[in-house]
């Protein structure tokens, strides 16, 4: 079920999980390797203590008939040393895989950084356009206000009923008749 669930995940999430698993395995093997190294060091010292009675003054091992317990201990220690060397090689290979994974992670981080930069540029562009549109709206509003004020001033100079300024903006009210004409202003209804 865990494998099927992992297959349903996006590729980058699967990759992240694989990298995390690899790093966890690397950390576990490294801890085990350190523990083995400590035990091997202790056992090498124990072997040296066991062989001490068989070493002459010049440091040469002199043993006429080897003690079977010492030989068995040394053979076991040799096997464990050989296994330790294989584990060291395996962890070096895994270290290379982890370093390769790190480069993939850095590549993804760079890609995400580029994406963030592009998104920031888009946000800056939208913000710039918004400011331009706000400025244009203020300019148009000021022009409309000036036009309404000039129309109000024209009406004031004539001997016509003065419309109120807010009613000039109200589109629900019919347009006043043009001075000098008897017919009201007609607007297109959009149907022709």
PDB file of N, CA, C and O in Angstrom, residues 1 16 19 24 27 33 39 50 56 79 81-82 101 106 111-112 137 140 147 152 157 166 170:
ATOM      1  N   UNK A   1       0.827  -1.201   0.000  1.00  0.00           N
ATOM      2  CA  UNK A   1       0.000   0.000   0.000  1.00  0.00           C
ATOM      3  C   UNK A   1       0.863   1.254   0.000  1.00  0.00           C
ATOM      4  O   UNK A   1       0.591   2.187  -0.717  1.00  0.00           O
ATOM      5  N   UNK A  16      11.917  13.518  -3.563  1.00  0.00           N
ATOM      6  CA  UNK A  16      12.245  14.003  -2.216  1.00  0.00           C
ATOM      7  C   UNK A  16      12.195  12.864  -1.198  1.00  0.00           C
ATOM      8  O   UNK A  16      13.064  12.761  -0.326  1.00  0.00           O
ATOM      9  N   UNK A  19      15.220  10.614  -1.681  1.00  0.00           N
ATOM     10  CA  UNK A  19      16.426  11.269  -1.151  1.00  0.00           C
ATOM     11  C   UNK A  19      16.428  11.195   0.364  1.00  0.00           C
ATOM     12  O   UNK A  19      17.453  10.886   0.980  1.00  0.00           O
ATOM     13  N   UNK A  24      18.529   8.882   5.330  1.00  0.00           N
ATOM     14  CA  UNK A  24      18.294   8.154   6.579  1.00  0.00           C
ATOM     15  C   UNK A  24      19.126   6.868   6.620  1.00  0.00           C
ATOM     16  O   UNK A  24      19.738   6.544   7.638  1.00  0.00           O
ATOM     17  N   UNK A  27      22.752   7.727   7.245  1.00  0.00           N
ATOM     18  CA  UNK A  27      22.991   8.069   8.654  1.00  0.00           C
ATOM     19  C   UNK A  27      23.010   6.809   9.526  1.00  0.00           C
ATOM     20  O   UNK A  27      23.848   6.680  10.416  1.00  0.00           O
ATOM     21  N   UNK A  33      28.598   1.837  11.462  1.00  0.00           N
ATOM     22  CA  UNK A  33      30.021   1.755  11.141  1.00  0.00           C
ATOM     23  C   UNK A  33      30.873   2.311  12.284  1.00  0.00           C
ATOM     24  O   UNK A  33      31.910   1.732  12.642  1.00  0.00           O
ATOM     25  N   UNK A  39      34.073  -1.188  18.526  1.00  0.00           N
ATOM     26  CA  UNK A  39      34.199  -2.571  18.990  1.00  0.00           C
ATOM     27  C   UNK A  39      35.477  -3.222  18.447  1.00  0.00           C
ATOM     28  O   UNK A  39      36.159  -3.972  19.167  1.00  0.00           O
ATOM     29  N   UNK A  50      46.128 -10.572  24.707  1.00  0.00           N
ATOM     30  CA  UNK A  50      46.218 -12.031  24.678  1.00  0.00           C
ATOM     31  C   UNK A  50      47.568 -12.499  24.104  1.00  0.00           C
ATOM     32  O   UNK A  50      48.100 -13.541  24.495  1.00  0.00           O
ATOM     33  N   UNK A  56      58.515 -11.320  22.295  1.00  0.00           N
ATOM     34  CA  UNK A  56      59.824 -11.216  22.959  1.00  0.00           C
ATOM     35  C   UNK A  56      60.195  -9.741  23.160  1.00  0.00           C
ATOM     36  O   UNK A  56      59.436  -8.840  22.791  1.00  0.00           O
ATOM     37  N   UNK A  79      37.914 -11.582  10.179  1.00  0.00           N
ATOM     38  CA  UNK A  79      36.648 -11.568   9.419  1.00  0.00           C
ATOM     39  C   UNK A  79      35.872 -10.266   9.654  1.00  0.00           C
ATOM     40  O   UNK A  79      35.321  -9.666   8.726  1.00  0.00           O
ATOM     41  N   UNK A  81      37.160  -7.410  10.550  1.00  0.00           N
ATOM     42  CA  UNK A  81      37.895  -6.322   9.895  1.00  0.00           C
ATOM     43  C   UNK A  81      37.590  -6.297   8.388  1.00  0.00           C
ATOM     44  O   UNK A  81      37.410  -5.234   7.797  1.00  0.00           O
ATOM     45  N   UNK A  82      37.537  -7.496   7.784  1.00  0.00           N
ATOM     46  CA  UNK A  82      37.213  -7.580   6.363  1.00  0.00           C
ATOM     47  C   UNK A  82      35.793  -7.045   6.110  1.00  0.00           C
ATOM     48  O   UNK A  82      35.566  -6.287   5.162  1.00  0.00           O
ATOM     49  N   UNK A 101      22.416  13.306  -4.869  1.00  0.00           N
ATOM     50  CA  UNK A 101      21.077  13.751  -4.479  1.00  0.00           C
ATOM     51  C   UNK A 101      21.107  15.213  -4.061  1.00  0.00           C
ATOM     52  O   UNK A 101      20.197  15.978  -4.376  1.00  0.00           O
ATOM     53  N   UNK A 106      19.830  20.937  -4.975  1.00  0.00           N
ATOM     54  CA  UNK A 106      20.253  22.302  -5.281  1.00  0.00           C
ATOM     55  C   UNK A 106      19.705  22.754  -6.630  1.00  0.00           C
ATOM     56  O   UNK A 106      19.323  23.912  -6.801  1.00  0.00           O
ATOM     57  N   UNK A 111      15.777  26.133  -9.507  1.00  0.00           N
ATOM     58  CA  UNK A 111      14.588  26.255 -10.353  1.00  0.00           C
ATOM     59  C   UNK A 111      13.465  26.971  -9.607  1.00  0.00           C
ATOM     60  O   UNK A 111      12.788  27.841 -10.167  1.00  0.00           O
ATOM     61  N   UNK A 112      13.272  26.616  -8.350  1.00  0.00           N
ATOM     62  CA  UNK A 112      12.235  27.267  -7.552  1.00  0.00           C
ATOM     63  C   UNK A 112      12.561  28.741  -7.336  1.00  0.00           C
ATOM     64  O   UNK A 112      11.669  29.587  -7.357  1.00  0.00           O
ATOM     65  N   UNK A 137      -7.542  56.739 -13.843  1.00  0.00           N
ATOM     66  CA  UNK A 137      -8.887  56.924 -13.290  1.00  0.00           C
ATOM     67  C   UNK A 137      -8.996  58.271 -12.581  1.00  0.00           C
ATOM     68  O   UNK A 137     -10.013  58.974 -12.724  1.00  0.00           O
ATOM     69  N   UNK A 140      -9.177  60.938 -15.329  1.00  0.00           N
ATOM     70  CA  UNK A 140     -10.490  60.951 -15.981  1.00  0.00           C
ATOM     71  C   UNK A 140     -11.563  61.513 -15.054  1.00  0.00           C
ATOM     72  O   UNK A 140     -12.452  62.257 -15.486  1.00  0.00           O
ATOM     73  N   UNK A 147     -15.524  69.075 -16.414  1.00  0.00           N
ATOM     74  CA  UNK A 147     -16.569  69.235 -17.430  1.00  0.00           C
ATOM     75  C   UNK A 147     -17.906  69.522 -16.770  1.00  0.00           C
ATOM     76  O   UNK A 147     -18.663  70.386 -17.231  1.00  0.00           O
ATOM     77  N   UNK A 152     -22.048  73.432 -15.338  1.00  0.00           N
ATOM     78  CA  UNK A 152     -22.788  74.113 -14.287  1.00  0.00           C
ATOM     79  C   UNK A 152     -22.581  75.625 -14.414  1.00  0.00           C
ATOM     80  O   UNK A 152     -23.516  76.406 -14.289  1.00  0.00           O
ATOM     81  N   UNK A 157     -24.593  81.090 -16.154  1.00  0.00           N
ATOM     82  CA  UNK A 157     -24.539  82.323 -16.921  1.00  0.00           C
ATOM     83  C   UNK A 157     -25.832  82.554 -17.702  1.00  0.00           C
ATOM     84  O   UNK A 157     -26.146  83.666 -18.079  1.00  0.00           O
ATOM     85  N   UNK A 166     -24.548  67.225  -8.328  1.00  0.00           N
ATOM     86  CA  UNK A 166     -24.647  65.761  -8.246  1.00  0.00           C
ATOM     87  C   UNK A 166     -25.641  65.208  -9.254  1.00  0.00           C
ATOM     88  O   UNK A 166     -25.528  64.076  -9.695  1.00  0.00           O
ATOM     89  N   UNK A 170     -25.797  61.884 -12.373  1.00  0.00           N
ATOM     90  CA  UNK A 170     -26.836  60.876 -12.249  1.00  0.00           C
ATOM     91  C   UNK A 170     -27.364  60.519 -13.632  1.00  0.00           C
ATOM     92  O   UNK A 170     -27.966  61.325 -14.316  1.00  0.00           O
TER      93      UNK A 170
END
